[in-house]
């Protein structure tokens, strides 16, 4: 806004918007994987992609898909399920890998799911540029614990065995911090691995990821669900005590300068939340649809 002095009075003149954007900044996080059943690994985080200057064309409807989190593995020999992909235009983030049940390897994905306990089962692999591998399960003969899911910032940790005091499921891999909304928020952390112990809790989830379970822990040993719209992994089950936790749904966020025109239209059943911060207009999608500039 500019100001001019006319006839002794101060007059405000509003500058027009500079037109539709030609580039936008985006954050695209896929859904996190579900934690595994019995001695289950933590779910891997959904893949995370972000860039500051993505070219967009005016007049074309661009697809926005927010991936769902994977279900936790049921009690018994059941893996969790992988998270679903999230999409913005031509950008696709890969759903998180599932956490495995005892004796099975974690699923591959945006970040890999944790390997199950009982045998030293490997974690799944992550997708280059989107996330990291899951941790490995342990086999000590008595305390057989599961690895954690990987995150967008680091690999999930391996479990540890030995005595009850030393027994632990792996902690989830770290997520990645973004300030695209104007606040620092961590997304896409791994879920914690389950632990076969009556005294110890499971591994910790990160960035809203679910904690892994211990047999004597709250919730009858069930892995904890990840928080919605974080893209983080669910926690792994204990020794068949309750099942794995569900992965968190993903999120898509775009922003560009507030001096440019807002989107011409949105399509689909879910319109985004609109924020304004630090000179940007910000659109937060927690459901799927389209956007046209």
CSV table of C-alpha atoms in Angstrom, one decimal:
chain,number,residue,atom,x,y,z
A,1,UNK,CA,0.0,0.0,0.0
A,2,UNK,CA,1.3,3.5,-0.9
A,3,UNK,CA,0.3,6.8,0.7
A,4,UNK,CA,0.0,10.3,-0.9
A,5,UNK,CA,-0.8,13.8,0.4
A,6,UNK,CA,-3.8,15.3,-1.5
A,7,UNK,CA,-5.1,18.8,-0.5
A,8,UNK,CA,-3.7,18.5,3.0
A,9,UNK,CA,-5.3,15.1,3.6
A,10,UNK,CA,-3.5,11.7,3.7
A,11,UNK,CA,-4.9,9.4,1.0
A,12,UNK,CA,-4.2,5.6,0.8
A,13,UNK,CA,-3.8,4.0,-2.6
A,14,UNK,CA,-3.9,0.2,-2.7
A,15,UNK,CA,-1.5,-1.5,-5.1
A,16,UNK,CA,-3.2,-4.2,-7.1
A,17,UNK,CA,-2.2,-7.9,-6.8
A,18,UNK,CA,0.6,-8.9,-9.2
A,19,UNK,CA,-1.3,-11.8,-10.8
A,20,UNK,CA,-1.3,-15.5,-10.5
A,21,UNK,CA,1.9,-17.2,-9.2
A,22,UNK,CA,4.3,-18.8,-11.6
A,23,UNK,CA,6.1,-20.8,-8.8
A,24,UNK,CA,5.1,-22.0,-5.4
A,25,UNK,CA,6.8,-23.6,-2.4
A,26,UNK,CA,5.5,-27.0,-1.4
A,27,UNK,CA,5.7,-29.7,1.3
A,28,UNK,CA,4.3,-33.1,0.4
A,29,UNK,CA,4.2,-35.8,3.1
A,30,UNK,CA,2.8,-39.3,2.4
A,31,UNK,CA,0.9,-41.4,4.9
A,32,UNK,CA,3.0,-43.4,7.5
A,33,UNK,CA,3.1,-47.1,7.7
A,34,UNK,CA,1.3,-49.2,10.4
A,35,UNK,CA,3.2,-51.0,13.2
A,36,UNK,CA,3.5,-54.8,13.1
A,37,UNK,CA,1.6,-57.4,15.1
A,38,UNK,CA,3.3,-59.7,17.7
A,39,UNK,CA,6.8,-58.4,18.5
A,40,UNK,CA,6.2,-55.9,15.8
A,41,UNK,CA,8.4,-53.3,14.2
A,42,UNK,CA,7.5,-49.7,14.1
A,43,UNK,CA,5.9,-48.3,11.0
A,44,UNK,CA,8.1,-46.2,8.6
A,45,UNK,CA,7.3,-42.6,8.0
A,46,UNK,CA,5.7,-41.4,4.8
A,47,UNK,CA,8.1,-39.9,2.2
A,48,UNK,CA,8.7,-36.2,2.5
A,49,UNK,CA,9.5,-33.9,-0.4
A,50,UNK,CA,9.8,-30.1,-0.3
A,51,UNK,CA,11.1,-27.4,-2.7
A,52,UNK,CA,10.9,-23.6,-2.8
A,53,UNK,CA,10.3,-22.9,-6.5
A,54,UNK,CA,8.0,-25.3,-8.2
A,55,UNK,CA,6.7,-24.1,-11.6
A,56,UNK,CA,2.9,-23.9,-11.9
A,57,UNK,CA,0.7,-22.9,-14.9
A,58,UNK,CA,-2.4,-20.8,-14.5
A,59,UNK,CA,-5.8,-22.2,-15.6
A,60,UNK,CA,-5.0,-25.8,-15.1
A,61,UNK,CA,-6.4,-27.9,-12.2
A,62,UNK,CA,-3.5,-29.5,-10.3
A,63,UNK,CA,-4.2,-32.7,-8.3
A,64,UNK,CA,-3.8,-32.8,-4.6
A,65,UNK,CA,-3.9,-36.2,-2.9
A,66,UNK,CA,-3.3,-36.7,0.8
A,67,UNK,CA,-2.3,-40.2,1.6
A,68,UNK,CA,-3.8,-42.2,4.4
A,69,UNK,CA,-1.9,-43.9,7.2
A,70,UNK,CA,-1.5,-47.7,7.1
A,71,UNK,CA,-3.4,-49.9,9.5
A,72,UNK,CA,-1.6,-51.6,12.3
A,73,UNK,CA,-1.0,-55.4,12.1
A,74,UNK,CA,-3.6,-57.5,13.9
A,75,UNK,CA,-2.7,-59.7,16.9
A,76,UNK,CA,-0.6,-62.6,15.7
A,77,UNK,CA,1.7,-63.1,12.7
A,78,UNK,CA,0.5,-60.0,10.9
A,79,UNK,CA,2.5,-57.2,9.3
A,80,UNK,CA,1.1,-53.7,9.4
A,81,UNK,CA,0.1,-52.1,6.1
A,82,UNK,CA,2.0,-49.5,4.1
A,83,UNK,CA,0.9,-45.9,4.1
A,84,UNK,CA,-0.5,-44.3,0.9
A,85,UNK,CA,1.2,-41.9,-1.5
A,86,UNK,CA,0.6,-38.1,-1.3
A,87,UNK,CA,0.6,-36.1,-4.5
A,88,UNK,CA,0.8,-32.4,-5.6
A,89,UNK,CA,0.8,-32.0,-9.4
A,90,UNK,CA,3.7,-34.1,-10.7
A,91,UNK,CA,5.3,-34.5,-7.2
A,92,UNK,CA,4.7,-37.9,-5.5
A,93,UNK,CA,5.8,-38.8,-2.0
A,94,UNK,CA,5.9,-42.5,-1.3
A,95,UNK,CA,3.9,-44.1,1.5
A,96,UNK,CA,5.7,-45.4,4.6
A,97,UNK,CA,6.8,-49.0,4.8
A,98,UNK,CA,4.9,-51.3,7.2
A,99,UNK,CA,6.3,-52.6,10.5
A,100,UNK,CA,6.8,-56.4,10.5
A,101,UNK,CA,5.6,-59.1,12.9
A,102,UNK,CA,8.2,-61.4,14.6
A,103,UNK,CA,10.5,-63.1,12.1
A,104,UNK,CA,9.7,-60.9,9.1
A,105,UNK,CA,11.5,-58.0,7.5
A,106,UNK,CA,10.1,-54.5,7.5
A,107,UNK,CA,8.4,-53.1,4.5
A,108,UNK,CA,10.1,-50.7,2.0
A,109,UNK,CA,8.6,-47.3,1.5
A,110,UNK,CA,9.2,-43.5,1.8
A,111,UNK,CA,10.9,-44.6,5.0
A,112,UNK,CA,11.4,-48.3,5.8
A,113,UNK,CA,9.4,-50.1,8.5
A,114,UNK,CA,11.1,-51.8,11.4
A,115,UNK,CA,12.0,-55.5,11.4
A,116,UNK,CA,10.2,-57.8,13.8
A,117,UNK,CA,11.6,-59.5,16.9
A,118,UNK,CA,12.3,-63.2,17.6
A,119,UNK,CA,14.8,-63.5,14.7
A,120,UNK,CA,17.1,-60.6,13.8
A,121,UNK,CA,14.9,-59.3,11.0
A,122,UNK,CA,16.1,-56.4,8.9
A,123,UNK,CA,14.2,-53.1,8.5
A,124,UNK,CA,12.8,-52.0,5.2
A,125,UNK,CA,14.6,-49.5,2.9
A,126,UNK,CA,13.6,-45.9,2.4
A,127,UNK,CA,13.3,-44.0,-0.8
A,128,UNK,CA,16.3,-41.8,-1.7
A,129,UNK,CA,15.6,-38.2,-1.0
A,130,UNK,CA,12.4,-39.0,0.9
A,131,UNK,CA,13.3,-41.0,4.0
A,132,UNK,CA,15.5,-43.6,5.7
A,133,UNK,CA,15.6,-47.3,6.5
A,134,UNK,CA,14.0,-49.1,9.4
A,135,UNK,CA,15.8,-50.7,12.3
A,136,UNK,CA,16.6,-54.4,12.8
A,137,UNK,CA,14.9,-56.6,15.4
A,138,UNK,CA,16.9,-58.6,18.0
A,139,UNK,CA,17.0,-62.2,19.1
A,140,UNK,CA,18.5,-63.0,22.5
A,141,UNK,CA,16.5,-66.1,23.3
A,142,UNK,CA,14.4,-64.4,26.1
A,143,UNK,CA,13.7,-60.8,25.2
A,144,UNK,CA,13.1,-60.6,21.4
A,145,UNK,CA,12.4,-57.0,20.5
A,146,UNK,CA,11.6,-55.2,17.3
A,147,UNK,CA,13.3,-52.4,15.3
A,148,UNK,CA,11.8,-49.0,14.7
A,149,UNK,CA,10.5,-47.3,11.6
A,150,UNK,CA,12.7,-44.9,9.7
A,151,UNK,CA,12.0,-41.2,9.4
A,152,UNK,CA,12.5,-38.4,7.0
A,153,UNK,CA,15.6,-37.3,9.0
A,154,UNK,CA,17.3,-40.5,10.1
A,155,UNK,CA,17.1,-44.3,10.2
A,156,UNK,CA,15.1,-46.1,12.8
A,157,UNK,CA,17.1,-47.6,15.6
A,158,UNK,CA,17.8,-51.3,16.1
A,159,UNK,CA,16.3,-53.0,19.1
A,160,UNK,CA,18.4,-54.3,22.0
A,161,UNK,CA,18.1,-57.5,24.0
A,162,UNK,CA,19.7,-59.1,26.9
A,163,UNK,CA,18.3,-58.9,30.5
A,164,UNK,CA,14.9,-57.4,31.2
A,165,UNK,CA,16.6,-54.1,32.3
A,166,UNK,CA,18.5,-53.8,29.0
A,167,UNK,CA,15.7,-55.0,26.8
A,168,UNK,CA,14.2,-52.3,24.5
A,169,UNK,CA,12.5,-51.8,21.2
A,170,UNK,CA,14.2,-49.4,18.8
A,171,UNK,CA,13.3,-45.7,18.8
A,172,UNK,CA,11.9,-44.2,15.7
A,173,UNK,CA,14.0,-42.3,13.2
A,174,UNK,CA,13.8,-38.5,13.4
A,175,UNK,CA,11.5,-36.5,11.2
A,176,UNK,CA,12.3,-33.3,9.2
A,177,UNK,CA,11.4,-29.8,10.5
A,178,UNK,CA,9.6,-27.4,8.1
A,179,UNK,CA,8.6,-23.8,8.7
A,180,UNK,CA,6.3,-23.6,5.6
A,181,UNK,CA,3.3,-22.6,7.8
A,182,UNK,CA,5.3,-19.9,9.7
A,183,UNK,CA,5.9,-22.2,12.6
A,184,UNK,CA,8.6,-24.9,13.0
A,185,UNK,CA,6.9,-28.3,12.8
A,186,UNK,CA,8.5,-31.7,12.5
A,187,UNK,CA,6.9,-34.2,10.2
A,188,UNK,CA,7.5,-37.8,9.1
A,189,UNK,CA,9.0,-39.5,12.2
A,190,UNK,CA,9.3,-43.3,12.6
A,191,UNK,CA,7.2,-45.5,14.9
A,192,UNK,CA,8.8,-47.2,17.9
A,193,UNK,CA,9.4,-51.0,18.0
A,194,UNK,CA,7.5,-53.4,20.2
A,195,UNK,CA,9.3,-55.2,23.1
A,196,UNK,CA,8.7,-58.6,24.5
A,197,UNK,CA,9.1,-57.7,28.2
A,198,UNK,CA,6.7,-57.5,31.1
A,199,UNK,CA,8.6,-54.6,32.6
A,200,UNK,CA,9.9,-52.3,29.8
A,201,UNK,CA,8.0,-50.0,27.5
A,202,UNK,CA,8.6,-50.2,23.7
A,203,UNK,CA,10.6,-47.8,21.6
A,204,UNK,CA,9.6,-44.2,21.3
A,205,UNK,CA,7.9,-42.8,18.2
A,206,UNK,CA,9.0,-39.4,16.8
A,207,UNK,CA,7.2,-36.4,15.4
A,208,UNK,CA,3.8,-37.7,16.3
A,209,UNK,CA,4.8,-41.3,15.6
A,210,UNK,CA,3.3,-44.0,17.8
A,211,UNK,CA,5.3,-45.6,20.7
A,212,UNK,CA,6.0,-49.3,20.6
A,213,UNK,CA,4.4,-51.5,23.2
A,214,UNK,CA,5.6,-53.6,26.1
A,215,UNK,CA,3.5,-56.5,27.4
A,216,UNK,CA,2.9,-54.7,30.6
A,217,UNK,CA,2.3,-51.2,29.1
A,218,UNK,CA,-0.8,-49.2,28.8
A,219,UNK,CA,-3.4,-50.4,26.3
A,220,UNK,CA,-2.9,-54.1,26.9
A,221,UNK,CA,0.4,-53.9,25.0
A,222,UNK,CA,-1.0,-52.4,21.8
A,223,UNK,CA,1.2,-50.2,19.7
A,224,UNK,CA,0.2,-46.5,19.7
A,225,UNK,CA,-1.4,-44.8,16.7
A,226,UNK,CA,0.5,-42.0,15.1
A,227,UNK,CA,-1.0,-38.5,15.0
A,228,UNK,CA,-3.1,-37.5,12.0
A,229,UNK,CA,-1.5,-35.4,9.2
A,230,UNK,CA,2.1,-35.9,10.4
A,231,UNK,CA,3.0,-38.7,8.0
A,232,UNK,CA,4.6,-40.6,11.0
A,233,UNK,CA,4.7,-44.3,11.6
A,234,UNK,CA,2.6,-46.4,14.0
A,235,UNK,CA,4.0,-48.2,17.0
A,236,UNK,CA,4.8,-51.9,17.0
A,237,UNK,CA,2.9,-54.5,19.0
A,238,UNK,CA,4.3,-56.3,22.1
A,239,UNK,CA,4.1,-60.1,22.3
A,240,UNK,CA,0.6,-60.5,20.7
A,241,UNK,CA,-1.0,-58.3,23.3
A,242,UNK,CA,-3.0,-55.8,21.3
A,243,UNK,CA,-1.9,-55.3,17.7
A,244,UNK,CA,0.2,-52.6,16.0
A,245,UNK,CA,-0.7,-48.9,15.9
A,246,UNK,CA,-1.9,-47.2,12.8
A,247,UNK,CA,0.3,-44.8,10.8
A,248,UNK,CA,-0.6,-41.1,10.6
A,249,UNK,CA,-2.2,-39.6,7.5
A,250,UNK,CA,-0.1,-37.3,5.3
A,251,UNK,CA,-0.4,-33.6,4.4
A,252,UNK,CA,0.2,-31.3,1.5
A,253,UNK,CA,1.0,-27.6,2.0
A,254,UNK,CA,1.8,-24.9,-0.6
A,255,UNK,CA,2.6,-21.3,-0.2
A,256,UNK,CA,3.6,-18.2,-2.2
A,257,UNK,CA,3.8,-14.4,-1.7
A,258,UNK,CA,0.6,-12.7,-0.4
A,259,UNK,CA,1.1,-10.0,-3.1
A,260,UNK,CA,0.0,-12.4,-5.7
A,261,UNK,CA,-3.5,-13.5,-6.5
A,262,UNK,CA,-5.1,-16.3,-4.5
A,263,UNK,CA,-6.0,-19.6,-6.3
A,264,UNK,CA,-8.8,-19.2,-8.8
A,265,UNK,CA,-10.6,-22.3,-7.5
A,266,UNK,CA,-10.5,-25.5,-5.5
A,267,UNK,CA,-12.1,-28.8,-6.5
A,268,UNK,CA,-13.2,-31.8,-4.6
A,269,UNK,CA,-14.9,-32.2,-1.3
A,270,UNK,CA,-12.0,-30.9,0.8
A,271,UNK,CA,-10.9,-27.3,0.7
A,272,UNK,CA,-7.7,-26.3,2.4
A,273,UNK,CA,-7.1,-24.3,5.5
A,274,UNK,CA,-5.8,-20.8,4.6
A,275,UNK,CA,-3.1,-19.1,6.6
A,276,UNK,CA,-1.1,-15.8,6.3
A,277,UNK,CA,2.3,-15.5,7.8
A,278,UNK,CA,5.6,-13.7,7.1
A,279,UNK,CA,4.3,-12.2,3.8
A,280,UNK,CA,3.0,-15.5,2.4
A,281,UNK,CA,-0.4,-17.0,1.7
A,282,UNK,CA,-0.4,-20.6,2.8
A,283,UNK,CA,-2.8,-23.5,1.9
A,284,UNK,CA,-2.9,-26.6,4.1
A,285,UNK,CA,-4.5,-29.6,2.6
A,286,UNK,CA,-5.6,-32.5,4.9
A,287,UNK,CA,-7.9,-34.0,2.3
A,288,UNK,CA,-7.7,-34.7,-1.4
A,289,UNK,CA,-8.9,-32.3,-4.2
A,290,UNK,CA,-7.6,-29.9,-6.8
A,291,UNK,CA,-6.2,-26.4,-7.0
A,292,UNK,CA,-6.3,-24.0,-10.0
A,293,UNK,CA,-4.2,-20.8,-10.1
